[in-house]
Short mmCIF file of C-alpha atoms in Angstrom, two decimals:
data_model
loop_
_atom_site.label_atom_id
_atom_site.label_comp_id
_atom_site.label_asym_id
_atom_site.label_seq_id
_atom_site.Cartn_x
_atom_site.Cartn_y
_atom_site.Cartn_z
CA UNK Q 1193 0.00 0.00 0.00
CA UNK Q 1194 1.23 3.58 -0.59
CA UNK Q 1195 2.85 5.15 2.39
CA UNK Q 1196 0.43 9.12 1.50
CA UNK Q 1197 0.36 11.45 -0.81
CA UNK Q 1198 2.39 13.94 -3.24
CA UNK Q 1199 1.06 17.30 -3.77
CA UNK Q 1200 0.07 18.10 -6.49
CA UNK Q 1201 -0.28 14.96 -8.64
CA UNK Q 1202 1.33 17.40 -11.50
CA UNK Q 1203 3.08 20.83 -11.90
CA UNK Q 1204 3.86 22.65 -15.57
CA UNK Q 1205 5.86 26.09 -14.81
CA UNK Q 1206 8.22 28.12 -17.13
CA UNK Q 1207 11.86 27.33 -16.87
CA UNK Q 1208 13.83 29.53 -14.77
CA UNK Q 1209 10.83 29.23 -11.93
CA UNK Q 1210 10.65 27.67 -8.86
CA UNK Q 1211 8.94 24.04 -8.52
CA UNK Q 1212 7.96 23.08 -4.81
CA UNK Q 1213 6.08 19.73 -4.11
CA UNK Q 1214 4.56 18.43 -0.91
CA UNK Q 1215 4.83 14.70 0.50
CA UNK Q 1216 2.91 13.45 3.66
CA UNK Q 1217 2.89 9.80 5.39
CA UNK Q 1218 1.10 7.99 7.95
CA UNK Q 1219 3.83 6.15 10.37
CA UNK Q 1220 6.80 6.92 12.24
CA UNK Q 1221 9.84 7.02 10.03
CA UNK Q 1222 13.16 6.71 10.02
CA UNK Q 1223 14.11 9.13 7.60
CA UNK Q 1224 12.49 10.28 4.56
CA UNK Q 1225 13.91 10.40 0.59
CA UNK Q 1226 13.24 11.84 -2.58
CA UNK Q 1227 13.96 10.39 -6.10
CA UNK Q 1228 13.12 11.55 -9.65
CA UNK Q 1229 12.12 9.09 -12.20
CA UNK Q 1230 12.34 9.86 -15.83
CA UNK Q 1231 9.86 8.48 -18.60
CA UNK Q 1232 8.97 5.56 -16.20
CA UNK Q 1233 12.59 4.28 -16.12
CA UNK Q 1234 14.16 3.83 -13.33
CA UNK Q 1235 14.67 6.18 -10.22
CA UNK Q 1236 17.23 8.47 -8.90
CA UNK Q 1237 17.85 9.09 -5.59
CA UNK Q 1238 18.01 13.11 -5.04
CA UNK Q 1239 18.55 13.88 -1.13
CA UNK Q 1240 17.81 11.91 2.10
CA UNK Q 1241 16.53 13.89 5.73
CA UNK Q 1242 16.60 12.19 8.84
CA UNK Q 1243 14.05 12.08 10.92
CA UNK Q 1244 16.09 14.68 13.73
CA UNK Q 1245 16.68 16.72 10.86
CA UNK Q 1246 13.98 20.03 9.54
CA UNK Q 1247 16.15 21.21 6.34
CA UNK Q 1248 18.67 20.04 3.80
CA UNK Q 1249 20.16 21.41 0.53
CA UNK Q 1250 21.62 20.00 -2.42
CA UNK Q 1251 22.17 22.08 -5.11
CA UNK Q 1252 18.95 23.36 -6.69
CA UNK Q 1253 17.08 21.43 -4.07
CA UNK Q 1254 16.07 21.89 -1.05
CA UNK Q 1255 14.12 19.55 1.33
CA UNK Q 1256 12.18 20.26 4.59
CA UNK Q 1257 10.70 17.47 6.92
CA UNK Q 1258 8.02 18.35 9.49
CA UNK Q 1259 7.62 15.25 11.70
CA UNK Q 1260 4.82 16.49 13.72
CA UNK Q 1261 2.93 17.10 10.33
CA UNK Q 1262 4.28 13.68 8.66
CA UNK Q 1263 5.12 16.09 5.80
CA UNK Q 1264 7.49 16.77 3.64
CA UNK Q 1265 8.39 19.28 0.76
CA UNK Q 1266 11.20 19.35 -2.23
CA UNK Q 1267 11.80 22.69 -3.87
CA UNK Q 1268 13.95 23.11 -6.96
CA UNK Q 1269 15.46 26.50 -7.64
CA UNK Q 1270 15.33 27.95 -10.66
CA UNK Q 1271 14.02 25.48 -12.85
CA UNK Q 1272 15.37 23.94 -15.90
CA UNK Q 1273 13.59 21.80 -18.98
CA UNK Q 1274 15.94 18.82 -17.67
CA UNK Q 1275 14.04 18.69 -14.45
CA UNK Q 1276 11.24 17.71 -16.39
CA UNK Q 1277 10.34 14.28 -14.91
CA UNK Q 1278 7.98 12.64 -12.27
CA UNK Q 1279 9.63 12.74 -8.34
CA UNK Q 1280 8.69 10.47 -5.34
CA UNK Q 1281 9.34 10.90 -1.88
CA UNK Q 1282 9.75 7.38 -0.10
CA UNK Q 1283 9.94 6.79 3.61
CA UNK Q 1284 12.32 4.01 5.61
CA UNK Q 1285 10.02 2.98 8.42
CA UNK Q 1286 11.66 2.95 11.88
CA UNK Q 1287 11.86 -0.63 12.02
CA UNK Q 1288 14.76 -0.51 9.74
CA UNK Q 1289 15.54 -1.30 6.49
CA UNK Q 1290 14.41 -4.78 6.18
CA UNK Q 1291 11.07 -3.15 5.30
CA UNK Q 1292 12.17 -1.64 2.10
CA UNK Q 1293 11.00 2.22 1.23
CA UNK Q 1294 7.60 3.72 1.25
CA UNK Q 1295 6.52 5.73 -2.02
CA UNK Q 1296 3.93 8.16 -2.60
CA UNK Q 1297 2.23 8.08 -5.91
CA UNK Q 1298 4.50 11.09 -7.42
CA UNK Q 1299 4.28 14.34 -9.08
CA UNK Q 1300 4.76 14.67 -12.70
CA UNK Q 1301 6.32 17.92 -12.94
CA UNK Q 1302 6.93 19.43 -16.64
CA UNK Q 1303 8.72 22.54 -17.04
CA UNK Q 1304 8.11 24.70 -20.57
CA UNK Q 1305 11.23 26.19 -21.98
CA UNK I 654 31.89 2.08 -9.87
CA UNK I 655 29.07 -0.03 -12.02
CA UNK I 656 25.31 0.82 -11.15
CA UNK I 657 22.83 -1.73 -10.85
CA UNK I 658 22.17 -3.88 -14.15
CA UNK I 659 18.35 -5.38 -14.80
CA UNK I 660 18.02 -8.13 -17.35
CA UNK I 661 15.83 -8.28 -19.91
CA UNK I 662 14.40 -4.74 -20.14
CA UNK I 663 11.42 -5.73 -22.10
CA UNK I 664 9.02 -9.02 -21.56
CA UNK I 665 5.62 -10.10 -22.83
CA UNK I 666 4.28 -13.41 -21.35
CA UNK I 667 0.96 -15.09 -21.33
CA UNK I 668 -1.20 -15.47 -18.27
CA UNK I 669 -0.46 -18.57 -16.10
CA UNK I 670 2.98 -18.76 -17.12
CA UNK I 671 6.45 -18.18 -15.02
CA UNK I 672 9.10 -15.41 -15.28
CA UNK I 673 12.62 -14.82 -13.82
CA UNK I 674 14.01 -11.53 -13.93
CA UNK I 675 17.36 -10.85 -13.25
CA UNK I 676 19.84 -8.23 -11.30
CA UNK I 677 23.46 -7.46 -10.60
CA UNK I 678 24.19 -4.86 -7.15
CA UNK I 679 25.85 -2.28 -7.75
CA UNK I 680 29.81 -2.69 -6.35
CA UNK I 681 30.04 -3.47 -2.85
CA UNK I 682 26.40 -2.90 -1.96
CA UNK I 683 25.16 -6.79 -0.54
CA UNK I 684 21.47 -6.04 0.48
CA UNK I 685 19.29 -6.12 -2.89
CA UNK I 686 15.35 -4.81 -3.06
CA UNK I 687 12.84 -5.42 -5.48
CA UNK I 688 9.77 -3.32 -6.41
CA UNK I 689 6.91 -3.22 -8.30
CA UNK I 690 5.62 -0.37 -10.36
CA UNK I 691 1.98 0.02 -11.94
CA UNK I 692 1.33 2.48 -14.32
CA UNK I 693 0.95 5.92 -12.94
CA UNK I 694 1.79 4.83 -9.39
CA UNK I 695 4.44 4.76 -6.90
CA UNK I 696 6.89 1.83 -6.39
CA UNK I 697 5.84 -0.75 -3.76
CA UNK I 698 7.98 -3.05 -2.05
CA UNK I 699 7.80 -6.84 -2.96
CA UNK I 700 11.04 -7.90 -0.79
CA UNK I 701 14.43 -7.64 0.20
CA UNK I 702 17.51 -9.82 0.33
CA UNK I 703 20.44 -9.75 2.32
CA UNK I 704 23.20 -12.52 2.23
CA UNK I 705 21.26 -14.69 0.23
CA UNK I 706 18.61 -14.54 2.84
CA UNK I 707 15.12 -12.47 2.64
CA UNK I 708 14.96 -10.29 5.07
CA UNK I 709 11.90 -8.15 4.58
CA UNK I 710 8.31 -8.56 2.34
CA UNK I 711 5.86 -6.41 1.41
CA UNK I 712 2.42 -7.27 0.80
CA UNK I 713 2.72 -9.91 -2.15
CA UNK I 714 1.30 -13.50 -2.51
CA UNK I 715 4.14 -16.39 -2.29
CA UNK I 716 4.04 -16.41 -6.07
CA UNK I 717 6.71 -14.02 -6.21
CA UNK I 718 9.64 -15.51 -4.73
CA UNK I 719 13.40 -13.96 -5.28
CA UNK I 720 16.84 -15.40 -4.71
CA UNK I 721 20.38 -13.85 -3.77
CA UNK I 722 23.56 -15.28 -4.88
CA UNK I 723 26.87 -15.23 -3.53
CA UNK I 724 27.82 -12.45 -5.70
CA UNK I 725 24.66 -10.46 -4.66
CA UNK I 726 23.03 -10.37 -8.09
CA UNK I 727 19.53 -11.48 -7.50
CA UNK I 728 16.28 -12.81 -9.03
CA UNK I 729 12.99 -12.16 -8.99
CA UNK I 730 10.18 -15.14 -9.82
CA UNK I 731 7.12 -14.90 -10.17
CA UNK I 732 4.70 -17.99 -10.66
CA UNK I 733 1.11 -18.40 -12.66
CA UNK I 734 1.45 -14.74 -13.74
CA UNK I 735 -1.85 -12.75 -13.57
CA UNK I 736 -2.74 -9.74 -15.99
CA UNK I 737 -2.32 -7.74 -12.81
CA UNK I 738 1.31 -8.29 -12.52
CA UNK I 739 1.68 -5.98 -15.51
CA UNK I 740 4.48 -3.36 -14.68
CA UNK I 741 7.92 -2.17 -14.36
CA UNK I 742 9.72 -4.25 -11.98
CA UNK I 743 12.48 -2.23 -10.59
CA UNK I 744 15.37 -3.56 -8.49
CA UNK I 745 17.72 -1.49 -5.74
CA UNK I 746 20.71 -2.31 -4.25
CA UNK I 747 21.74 -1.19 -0.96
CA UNK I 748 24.86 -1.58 1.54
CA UNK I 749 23.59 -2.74 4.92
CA UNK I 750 25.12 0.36 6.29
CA UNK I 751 24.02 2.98 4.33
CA UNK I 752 19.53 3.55 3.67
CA UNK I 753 20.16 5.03 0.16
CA UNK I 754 19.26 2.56 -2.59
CA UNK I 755 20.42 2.54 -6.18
CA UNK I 756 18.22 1.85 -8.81
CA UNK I 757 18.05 -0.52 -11.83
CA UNK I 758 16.50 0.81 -14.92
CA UNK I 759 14.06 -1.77 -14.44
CA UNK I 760 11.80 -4.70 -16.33
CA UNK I 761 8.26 -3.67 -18.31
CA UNK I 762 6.65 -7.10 -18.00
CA UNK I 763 3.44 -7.20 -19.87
CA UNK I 764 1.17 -9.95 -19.18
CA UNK I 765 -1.25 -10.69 -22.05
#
């Protein structure tokens, strides 16, 4: 069963703007990861947070974790028609890793040159 | 550093019959995953092997059974294939140490 939700289910902006999507699970976690998926190929791992930790940056990307909301959000900074693909955020339960990752559905994000 | 190899990329079979799909870790990762991925949905875990052993499942039927090998490639089986297990069948390799998983290009299985 899916772990929650991405928000929205897809995005189109211009290039050069700034993409932000939203995650949110149901159980405890031990940290939380987001991966981008072109064309239904495979996936990518982007950035990990911990479950201690509220922020992270990478790059263009930058990921917030709100465990008393069980949400999540990836922004990418100043878009480009690369980023065009479809990203998941997947949670590793506290339990540990035997019990694989968690994904959301995903949002298909499309940026227009 | 090689990433993680899937084998074949493409496969039609006919309902009721048996597939193997195949996987090679990525260089010194030894835990391997395997997921399942329906069209316009999110990857869900079918199970996880570490030194040759499974370690974790997700919420599949026994017809999908996997093995590791020594080398930590893997396999995944699955058994009297339904029209349902249409998909991409992704694999992941892991190191026991580390929670970040590297991802095979995956399988499309079509079941006709």
């Amino acid at each position: 069963s899916q772990q929650g939700e991405e928000d929205p289910q897809a995005l189109s902006i211009q290039e050069g703007e700034n993409a932000t999507m939203n995650c949110s699970y149901k159980t405890s976690i031990n940290n939380l990861q987001w991966y981008r998926q072109n064309s239904g190929r495979g996936l990518v791992h982007l950035i990990l947070i911990r479950s201690n930790e509220r922020e992270k940056h990478s790059g263009r990307l930058r990921v917030t974790l709100d465990t008393s909301k069980k949400s999540s959000s990836l922004l990418i900074t100043a878009s480009r028609a690369a980023d065009t693909a479809s990203y998941f955020c997947a949670t590793a339960s506290k339990g540990g890793g035997a019990d694989g990752l968690t994904f959301g559905k995903g949002t298909h994000l499309i940026i227009q040159p | 550093e090689t990433g993680v190899t899937q084998s074949p990329t493409h496969l039609i079979k006919t309902r009721g019959q048996q597939v193997t799909l195949r996987c090679s870790s990525q260089s010194g990762h030894n835990t391997v995953s395997w997921y399942q991925q329906a069209l316009g949905q999110g990857p869900q875990f079918i199970f996880q092997y570490y030194r040759e052993e499974e370690n974790g499942r997700g919420n599949f039927p026994p017809r999908f059974s996997g093995l590791q090998f020594p080398n930590y490639s893997s396999e995944l089986n699955v058994n009297a294939l339904e029209l349902d297990d249409s998909a991409l069948y992704l694999c992941a390799s892991s190191s026991a140490e580390v929670t970040r998983y590297t991802f095979g290009s995956g399988t499309r299985l079509t079941v006709v």
